[in-house]
Coordinates of C-alpha atoms and ligand atoms in Angstrom, one line a residue:
M1 CA 0.1 0.1 0.1
L2 CA 1.3 3.3 -1.0
T3 CA 1.0 5.7 1.8
S4 CA 1.3 8.9 -0.5
D5 CA -2.2 7.8 -1.8
P6 CA -4.4 10.0 0.1
S7 CA -7.4 7.6 -0.3
S8 CA -5.6 4.9 1.5
I9 CA -5.6 7.1 4.7
N10 CA -8.7 6.2 6.9
P11 CA -9.2 9.0 9.3
T12 CA -10.5 6.4 11.8
D13 CA -7.2 4.6 11.9
D14 CA -5.5 7.5 13.5
K15 CA -6.0 7.3 17.2
I16 CA -7.1 10.9 18.7
V17 CA -4.8 12.0 21.4
H18 CA -6.9 13.2 24.3
K19 CA -4.9 15.9 25.9
R20 CA -7.4 17.0 28.6
P21 CA -8.1 14.3 31.4
P22 CA -11.5 12.5 30.8
A23 CA -14.5 14.4 32.2
G24 CA -15.5 13.0 35.7
P25 CA -19.1 12.6 36.8
A26 CA -19.0 16.2 38.4
E27 CA -18.6 17.8 34.8
L28 CA -21.9 16.2 33.7
V29 CA -24.0 16.3 36.6
H30 CA -25.8 19.6 35.5
K31 CA -27.6 17.6 32.7
H32 CA -29.1 15.2 35.4
L33 CA -32.3 16.7 36.6
R34 CA -34.7 15.3 38.9
T35 CA -37.3 13.0 37.0
G36 CA -40.5 11.5 38.0
E37 CA -43.1 12.1 40.6
F38 CA -40.7 13.2 43.4
W39 CA -43.3 15.1 45.3
R40 CA -45.1 11.9 46.5
T41 CA -42.5 11.3 49.3
I42 CA -44.2 14.3 51.1
P43 CA -47.0 12.7 53.2
A44 CA -49.8 15.2 51.9
Y45 CA -48.8 14.7 48.4
K46 CA -48.4 11.1 48.2
D47 CA -51.7 10.7 46.3
V48 CA -51.3 13.5 44.1
D49 CA -50.9 12.9 40.5
E50 CA -48.8 14.6 37.7
A51 CA -51.8 16.7 36.3
T52 CA -52.7 18.0 39.6
F53 CA -49.1 18.8 40.8
L54 CA -48.6 20.7 37.4
D55 CA -51.7 22.6 38.1
H56 CA -50.8 26.2 39.1
I57 CA -54.1 26.8 40.8
W58 CA -53.5 23.7 43.0
Q59 CA -50.0 25.0 43.7
G60 CA -51.4 28.5 44.9
K61 CA -54.1 27.0 47.0
N62 CA -51.7 24.5 48.7
S63 CA -49.0 26.9 49.5
I64 CA -47.8 27.0 53.1
V65 CA -48.4 30.2 54.9
T66 CA -48.7 29.0 58.5
I67 CA -46.7 26.6 60.7
D68 CA -49.9 24.4 61.2
R69 CA -50.1 24.0 57.4
L70 CA -46.5 23.0 57.4
I71 CA -47.1 20.4 60.0
E72 CA -50.1 19.0 58.2
T73 CA -48.1 18.8 54.9
I74 CA -44.8 17.1 56.0
Q75 CA -46.5 15.2 59.0
G76 CA -43.7 13.0 60.6
L77 CA -40.9 14.2 58.2
A78 CA -39.2 16.5 60.4
S79 CA -38.3 16.0 64.1
P80 CA -40.4 17.9 66.8
E81 CA -37.4 19.9 67.7
F82 CA -37.2 21.1 63.9
I83 CA -41.2 22.0 64.1
E84 CA -40.6 24.0 67.5
D85 CA -37.7 25.9 65.8
A86 CA -39.8 26.8 62.7
R87 CA -42.7 27.7 65.0
Q88 CA -40.5 30.3 66.7
G89 CA -39.0 31.2 63.3
F90 CA -42.3 32.0 61.8
L91 CA -43.3 34.3 64.8
R92 CA -40.0 36.3 64.6
A93 CA -39.3 36.6 60.8
P94 CA -39.7 40.1 59.2
M95 CA -41.0 38.5 56.1
S96 CA -44.2 36.8 55.8
V97 CA -43.9 33.0 54.9
R98 CA -45.3 31.4 51.7
V99 CA -43.8 28.4 50.1
S100 CA -45.2 26.3 47.1
P101 CA -45.7 22.6 47.2
Y102 CA -43.1 22.6 44.4
M103 CA -40.4 24.1 46.7
I104 CA -41.6 21.8 49.8
A105 CA -41.1 18.9 47.4
T106 CA -37.5 19.8 46.5
I107 CA -36.4 20.3 50.3
D108 CA -34.4 17.2 51.3
W109 CA -36.4 16.4 54.6
N110 CA -33.7 14.1 55.8
D111 CA -31.6 17.0 56.8
P112 CA -33.9 20.2 56.8
Y113 CA -31.5 22.1 58.7
N114 CA -29.0 22.2 56.1
D115 CA -31.2 22.0 53.0
P116 CA -30.6 25.1 50.7
I117 CA -34.3 25.5 49.9
R118 CA -35.5 25.2 53.4
T119 CA -32.9 27.7 54.3
Q120 CA -34.4 30.3 51.8
F121 CA -37.8 30.0 52.7
L122 CA -38.4 28.6 56.2
P123 CA -37.3 30.8 59.0
L124 CA -35.7 28.8 62.1
A125 CA -35.4 30.8 65.3
S126 CA -32.2 28.9 66.2
R127 CA -30.4 30.5 63.1
L128 CA -31.4 34.0 63.9
R129 CA -28.2 36.5 64.3
P130 CA -28.3 40.2 65.5
D131 CA -28.5 42.5 62.7
H132 CA -25.6 44.5 61.5
P133 CA -25.2 47.7 63.4
M134 CA -25.2 49.6 60.1
L135 CA -28.5 47.9 58.7
S136 CA -31.5 49.9 57.7
L137 CA -34.9 48.8 56.5
D138 CA -34.7 50.1 52.9
S139 CA -30.9 49.6 52.9
L140 CA -30.8 50.4 49.0
H141 CA -32.7 53.6 49.4
E142 CA -35.3 52.5 46.9
Q143 CA -37.8 54.9 48.4
D144 CA -35.3 57.7 48.4
D145 CA -34.6 57.5 44.7
A146 CA -38.5 57.2 43.9
P147 CA -39.9 60.4 42.3
V148 CA -43.3 58.6 42.5
P149 CA -44.2 55.7 44.8
G150 CA -43.3 52.5 43.4
L151 CA -40.8 53.8 40.7
T152 CA -37.2 53.9 41.4
H153 CA -35.1 56.2 38.9
R154 CA -31.5 55.9 40.2
Y155 CA -29.7 55.1 36.9
P156 CA -29.6 57.5 34.0
D157 CA -31.4 55.5 31.4
K158 CA -33.4 52.8 33.3
A159 CA -35.9 52.6 36.1
L160 CA -37.4 50.0 38.5
F161 CA -41.2 49.8 38.4
L162 CA -42.7 48.1 41.4
A163 CA -46.1 47.0 40.0
L164 CA -47.5 45.0 42.9
D165 CA -46.4 43.8 46.4
V166 CA -47.4 40.1 46.3
C167 CA -45.2 37.0 45.2
P168 CA -45.8 33.5 44.5
V169 CA -43.6 32.7 47.5
Y170 CA -41.9 34.9 49.9
C171 CA -38.1 34.6 50.3
R172 CA -36.5 35.1 53.7
F173 CA -33.9 37.3 52.1
C174 CA -36.0 39.7 50.3
T175 CA -34.5 43.1 49.8
R176 CA -38.1 44.7 49.5
S177 CA -39.2 43.5 52.8
Y178 CA -40.1 46.9 53.6
A179 CA -43.0 46.6 51.1
V180 CA -43.4 43.0 49.8
G181 CA -45.9 40.6 51.7
T182 CA -48.3 41.3 54.4
D183 CA -47.5 43.2 57.6
T184 CA -45.7 40.9 60.2
Q185 CA -45.1 41.2 63.9
E186 CA -41.7 42.7 63.2
V187 CA -42.4 45.0 60.1
E188 CA -45.4 47.2 58.9
K189 CA -45.0 47.6 55.1
V190 CA -45.4 50.4 52.4
A191 CA -48.4 49.5 50.3
L192 CA -47.7 48.9 46.5
N193 CA -50.8 47.1 45.3
A194 CA -51.4 45.9 41.8
S195 CA -53.6 49.1 40.7
P196 CA -53.9 50.6 37.2
K197 CA -54.9 53.9 38.9
R198 CA -51.7 53.7 41.1
W199 CA -49.7 53.0 37.8
E200 CA -51.0 56.1 35.9
R201 CA -48.6 58.5 37.6
I202 CA -45.8 56.0 36.9
F203 CA -46.5 55.9 33.2
Q204 CA -46.8 59.7 33.2
Y205 CA -43.3 60.1 34.9
I206 CA -41.8 57.6 32.4
S207 CA -43.3 59.2 29.3
E208 CA -41.8 62.8 30.6
R209 CA -38.2 61.4 30.8
P210 CA -37.0 61.0 27.3
E211 CA -33.7 59.6 28.7
L212 CA -35.6 56.6 30.1
E213 CA -35.0 53.5 27.7
D214 CA -35.4 50.5 29.8
I215 CA -38.0 49.5 32.3
V216 CA -37.5 46.7 35.0
I217 CA -41.2 45.4 35.9
S218 CA -40.9 43.8 39.4
G219 CA -42.5 44.1 42.8
G220 CA -43.5 41.8 44.3
D221 CA -43.7 39.6 41.3
M222 CA -45.3 39.7 37.9
Y223 CA -46.2 36.0 38.3
Q224 CA -49.1 37.4 40.4
L225 CA -50.2 40.0 37.7
A226 CA -53.4 39.3 36.0
P227 CA -53.1 38.7 32.3
A228 CA -54.9 41.9 31.5
H229 CA -52.6 43.8 33.8
I230 CA -49.6 42.3 32.1
K231 CA -51.0 43.5 28.7
T232 CA -51.9 47.0 30.0
I233 CA -48.4 47.5 31.4
G234 CA -46.7 46.0 28.4
E235 CA -48.6 47.9 25.9
R236 CA -48.5 51.2 27.8
L237 CA -44.8 51.0 27.8
L238 CA -44.1 49.7 24.5
N239 CA -46.2 52.5 23.1
M240 CA -43.9 55.2 24.6
P241 CA -41.4 56.3 21.7
N242 CA -38.5 56.6 24.6
I243 CA -38.9 52.9 25.7
R244 CA -36.7 50.5 23.9
R245 CA -36.4 47.6 26.4
M246 CA -38.5 45.9 29.1
R247 CA -37.9 43.1 31.5
F248 CA -40.4 41.3 33.6
A249 CA -38.9 40.1 36.7
T250 CA -40.3 37.0 38.3
K251 CA -39.1 34.4 40.8
G252 CA -41.8 32.1 39.2
P253 CA -39.8 29.8 37.0
A254 CA -37.7 28.8 40.2
V255 CA -40.5 28.3 42.6
M256 CA -43.5 27.2 40.5
P257 CA -42.4 26.6 36.9
M258 CA -45.5 24.6 36.3
K259 CA -47.5 27.9 35.8
I260 CA -45.7 28.4 32.6
L261 CA -47.1 25.1 31.6
T262 CA -50.7 25.3 32.8
D263 CA -51.5 28.9 33.1
N264 CA -52.3 29.5 29.4
N265 CA -54.0 32.9 29.7
W266 CA -51.0 34.3 31.8
F267 CA -48.5 32.7 29.1
D268 CA -50.4 34.1 26.3
A269 CA -50.5 37.6 27.9
L270 CA -46.6 37.4 28.3
I271 CA -46.1 36.3 24.7
H272 CA -48.3 39.0 23.3
V273 CA -46.2 41.6 24.9
V274 CA -42.9 39.9 23.8
E275 CA -44.0 39.5 20.2
M276 CA -45.4 43.1 20.2
G277 CA -42.3 44.4 21.3
R278 CA -40.3 42.4 18.8
K279 CA -42.6 43.8 15.8
M280 CA -41.7 47.5 17.0
G281 CA -37.8 46.6 17.3
K282 CA -38.1 46.6 21.2
E283 CA -36.8 43.9 23.5
V284 CA -39.0 42.4 26.1
V285 CA -37.2 39.7 28.3
L286 CA -37.8 37.7 31.4
H287 CA -35.6 37.9 34.4
T288 CA -35.8 35.1 36.8
H289 CA -34.3 34.1 40.2
F290 CA -32.8 30.7 40.5
N291 CA -30.5 30.4 43.6
H292 CA -29.5 26.5 43.8
P293 CA -29.3 23.6 41.3
N294 CA -31.9 21.6 43.4
E295 CA -34.5 24.2 42.2
I296 CA -34.2 22.8 38.6
T297 CA -36.1 19.7 37.7
W298 CA -37.8 18.1 34.7
I299 CA -40.8 20.5 35.4
T300 CA -38.5 23.5 34.8
E301 CA -36.9 22.2 31.9
R302 CA -40.3 21.8 30.1
A303 CA -41.3 25.4 31.3
M304 CA -37.9 26.8 29.9
Q305 CA -38.4 25.0 26.7
R306 CA -41.9 26.5 26.3
L307 CA -40.6 29.9 26.5
F308 CA -37.6 29.2 24.4
E309 CA -39.7 27.9 21.4
K310 CA -41.6 31.2 21.7
G311 CA -38.3 33.1 21.5
V312 CA -38.4 34.5 25.0
F313 CA -34.9 35.3 26.4
V314 CA -34.6 34.5 30.1
R315 CA -31.9 35.9 32.3
N316 CA -31.1 34.9 36.1
Q317 CA -30.3 37.0 38.9
C318 CA -29.0 35.0 41.8
V319 CA -28.5 35.9 45.4
L320 CA -25.3 34.7 47.1
Q321 CA -26.5 33.1 50.5
R322 CA -24.6 31.4 53.3
G323 CA -25.4 27.8 53.5
V324 CA -27.3 27.9 50.0
N325 CA -24.8 28.6 47.4
D326 CA -21.8 30.1 48.9
D327 CA -19.5 27.2 47.9
P328 CA -17.6 27.4 44.5
E329 CA -18.9 23.9 43.4
T330 CA -22.6 24.6 44.1
M331 CA -22.4 28.0 42.1
R332 CA -20.6 26.3 39.2
L333 CA -23.1 23.7 39.0
L334 CA -26.1 26.3 39.0
V335 CA -24.4 28.3 36.3
K336 CA -24.0 25.2 34.3
R337 CA -27.4 23.9 34.6
L338 CA -29.0 27.2 33.8
G339 CA -26.9 27.4 30.7
H340 CA -28.3 23.8 29.9
L341 CA -31.8 25.4 30.0
N342 CA -31.0 28.3 28.0
V343 CA -31.2 30.6 30.9
H344 CA -28.5 33.3 30.9
P345 CA -26.9 33.7 34.3
Y346 CA -26.7 37.6 34.4
Y347 CA -26.0 38.5 38.1
V348 CA -24.9 37.0 41.4
Y349 CA -25.6 39.6 44.2
L350 CA -23.7 39.9 47.3
H351 CA -26.5 39.5 49.8
D352 CA -28.0 43.0 50.7
L353 CA -28.2 44.2 54.4
V354 CA -31.7 43.0 55.2
K355 CA -33.3 42.8 58.7
G356 CA -33.4 39.6 60.2
V357 CA -31.3 37.4 57.8
E358 CA -27.9 38.0 59.1
D359 CA -27.2 34.3 58.8
L360 CA -27.8 34.3 55.2
R361 CA -25.0 36.8 54.3
T362 CA -21.5 36.2 53.2
T363 CA -18.4 38.3 53.1
L364 CA -17.4 40.2 50.1
Q365 CA -14.2 38.0 50.1
T366 CA -16.6 34.9 49.7
A367 CA -18.1 36.5 46.6
I368 CA -14.7 37.3 45.1
N369 CA -13.4 33.7 45.6
I370 CA -16.4 32.1 44.1
E371 CA -16.4 34.4 41.0
K372 CA -12.8 33.5 40.4
Y373 CA -13.8 29.8 40.4
V374 CA -16.8 30.1 38.2
R375 CA -15.3 32.3 35.5
G376 CA -13.7 30.0 32.8
S377 CA -15.8 26.9 33.7
T378 CA -18.3 27.8 30.6
A379 CA -19.1 30.2 28.0
G380 CA -18.2 33.7 29.0
F381 CA -21.8 35.1 28.0
N382 CA -23.2 32.3 30.5
T383 CA -20.9 33.6 33.2
P384 CA -22.6 35.9 35.5
T385 CA -21.1 39.2 37.0
F386 CA -21.0 39.1 40.7
V387 CA -22.2 42.5 42.0
C388 CA -22.7 44.4 45.3
D389 CA -25.9 46.5 45.3
A390 CA -24.1 49.2 47.1
P391 CA -26.1 50.3 50.3
G392 CA -27.3 53.9 50.1
G393 CA -28.3 53.9 46.3
G394 CA -24.9 53.7 44.6
G395 CA -26.4 50.7 42.4
K396 CA -24.8 47.7 41.4
R397 CA -21.0 47.6 41.4
D398 CA -18.6 44.7 40.2
V399 CA -17.3 42.9 43.5
H400 CA -14.0 43.2 42.3
S401 CA -14.2 47.2 41.9
A402 CA -14.0 48.1 45.8
E403 CA -12.1 51.2 46.1
Y404 CA -10.9 49.7 49.4
Y405 CA -11.7 46.6 51.3
D406 CA -10.7 46.4 55.1
R407 CA -11.0 42.4 55.4
E408 CA -10.2 42.5 59.0
N409 CA -13.2 44.5 60.0
G410 CA -15.4 43.8 57.1
I411 CA -15.7 47.2 55.4
S412 CA -15.7 47.8 51.8
V413 CA -16.0 51.1 49.9
Y414 CA -17.4 51.6 46.6
T415 CA -17.8 54.7 44.1
A416 CA -20.3 54.9 41.3
P417 CA -19.2 57.7 39.0
S418 CA -22.2 57.3 36.7
V419 CA -24.7 57.1 39.2
K420 CA -23.9 59.4 42.1
E421 CA -20.6 61.1 41.5
G422 CA -18.4 62.1 44.4
Q423 CA -20.1 59.8 46.9
Y424 CA -18.8 56.7 48.8
F425 CA -20.8 53.6 49.4
L426 CA -20.2 51.1 52.0
Y427 CA -20.8 47.5 52.3
F428 CA -20.4 45.5 55.6
D429 CA -19.5 42.0 56.0
P430 CA -21.6 40.0 58.5
V431 CA -20.0 40.3 62.0
D432 CA -20.0 36.8 63.0
Q433 CA -17.8 35.8 60.1
L434 CA -15.0 38.3 61.5
G435 CA -12.4 37.4 64.0
P436 CA -12.9 37.9 67.7
V437 CA -11.1 41.2 68.0
A438 CA -13.2 42.8 65.1
Q439 CA -16.3 41.4 66.5
A440 CA -15.6 43.2 69.7
R441 CA -14.9 46.5 67.7
W442 CA -18.5 46.2 66.3
K443 CA -20.0 46.4 69.7
D444 CA -18.7 50.0 70.2
P445 CA -20.2 52.8 68.1
V446 CA -17.2 55.0 68.7
I447 CA -14.8 52.5 67.6
Y448 CA -16.7 51.3 64.5
N449 CA -17.5 54.9 63.4
A450 CA -13.8 55.7 63.4
M451 CA -13.2 52.5 61.5
I452 CA -15.5 53.5 58.7
A453 CA -14.2 56.9 58.6
D454 CA -10.8 55.4 58.2
A455 CA -11.8 53.1 55.4
I456 CA -13.5 56.2 53.6
E457 CA -10.1 58.0 54.0
K458 CA -8.2 55.1 52.5
A459 CA -10.5 54.7 49.4
R460 CA -10.0 58.5 48.8
A461 CA -6.4 58.4 49.0
Y462 CA -6.1 55.6 46.4
Q463 CA -8.4 57.3 43.8
P464 CA -6.7 58.9 40.8
Ligands
LIG501 C1 -31.1 46.7 39.4 C2 -31.8 47.8 39.0 C3 -32.0 48.2 37.7 C4 -31.4 47.5 36.4 O1 -30.3 47.3 36.5 P1 -29.1 46.5 35.5 O2 -27.9 46.4 36.0 O3 -29.4 47.0 34.2 O4 -29.8 45.2 35.4 C5 -32.7 49.6 37.5 N1 -33.1 50.2 38.6 C6 -32.8 49.8 39.8 C7 -33.3 50.7 41.1 C8 -32.2 48.7 40.1 O5 -32.1 48.3 41.4
LIG502 S1 -40.1 36.7 45.0 FE1 -38.7 38.5 44.9 S2 -39.9 40.3 45.6 FE2 -40.9 38.4 46.1 S3 -40.2 37.9 48.1 FE3 -38.7 36.8 46.9 S4 -37.2 38.0 46.6 FE4 -38.8 39.4 47.4

């Protein structure tokens, strides 16, 4: 045989040299979603068939809002100590409790204390920590930057429209606990109900500001908006010549994905607005909020596929939380799994300073470490930006861009030249994550005010 004859070379004869080591199971685990009728392990759902579990009305009606309902639902699955801990937690939490059956069914009840989904939705008294001394209820100053109640205009060309104050579930860590949910024993809320009359002033303001191009419709959660209201908001905004982009924000896909499969009126209203926008050359997308890979099951995959087929672009905004997703491997898995479903991981937020959830916050250093690990593990466009929403209204800042970071005392200083020029914005690591000497300093206002002044001084000195 003549080796110079090209037809004699069979490409399959040449063994391919694999330079990367073979992929271990960890590199493929993002593709393996929970299958089957997994909810049947919950005593109250053992006879619930697929059609019922996928029914969004059934999910809404069977959501857990009281401790008694929780006990009825899980029956003997959790220990009496856990139930007592939750009973005290429900009483003392600043946020109302509301958990969908879907979320209850994704909790690992063999270990509810450490389960990432339990941690986000069911408060336990034993986990409560004192709030940070520098915490205030509306730490992001959303109300200070609101020209009209329910509209925050902080950035030059985009604004945040709080269309309503209810959600399909209530998250313990909610930044808007000043408004969202019903009053609790700890907090009396600002009223932002779903009312076309209230929205009129907001529409008027937006139409009077030609620089506004981009509106985030949030709340609360647009999952709870009636189809007619989705159309009203969508059409009103799209018909304003200044508006070029809109995002509907909802936690729904993460906590009740079946609504996308079974609430056809709601789905059709969303698609109507998306398609209307597309014809006008305007972008209408969905922003959602997955925090842990266990929130994603075969039901989520089907729901995301329904949106994808209709050309609805979905982005994810995740909150970094201690005991939920604050280890690099969990975050990498979440990012890969979202990419698998065609959901673009957009942001990971450093947990805001929120009342009553100090146990969930991490240090800035944790965010920096995880970002380093995640970047490089998948497509750049599927790699989230890790941000700190700077307390005091500085807006979202890249975690790596702190002007100064006092790691010992947990104080970071940011500037935001295009948002509020000349101001300094401070983020504080949770005190219980600091060393004992630093913890003692945070007990004395004279000492900690001096530390803060010193951090700002250092930031000022480093600036060009
Ligand atoms: C987050 C946010 C926006 C949108 O910001 P992006 O970085 O574009 O996602 C707009 N207004 C307010 C007040 C916000 O908090
Ligand atoms: S869904 Fe969003 S607005 Fe509603 S409680 Fe959760 S974080 Fe807050």
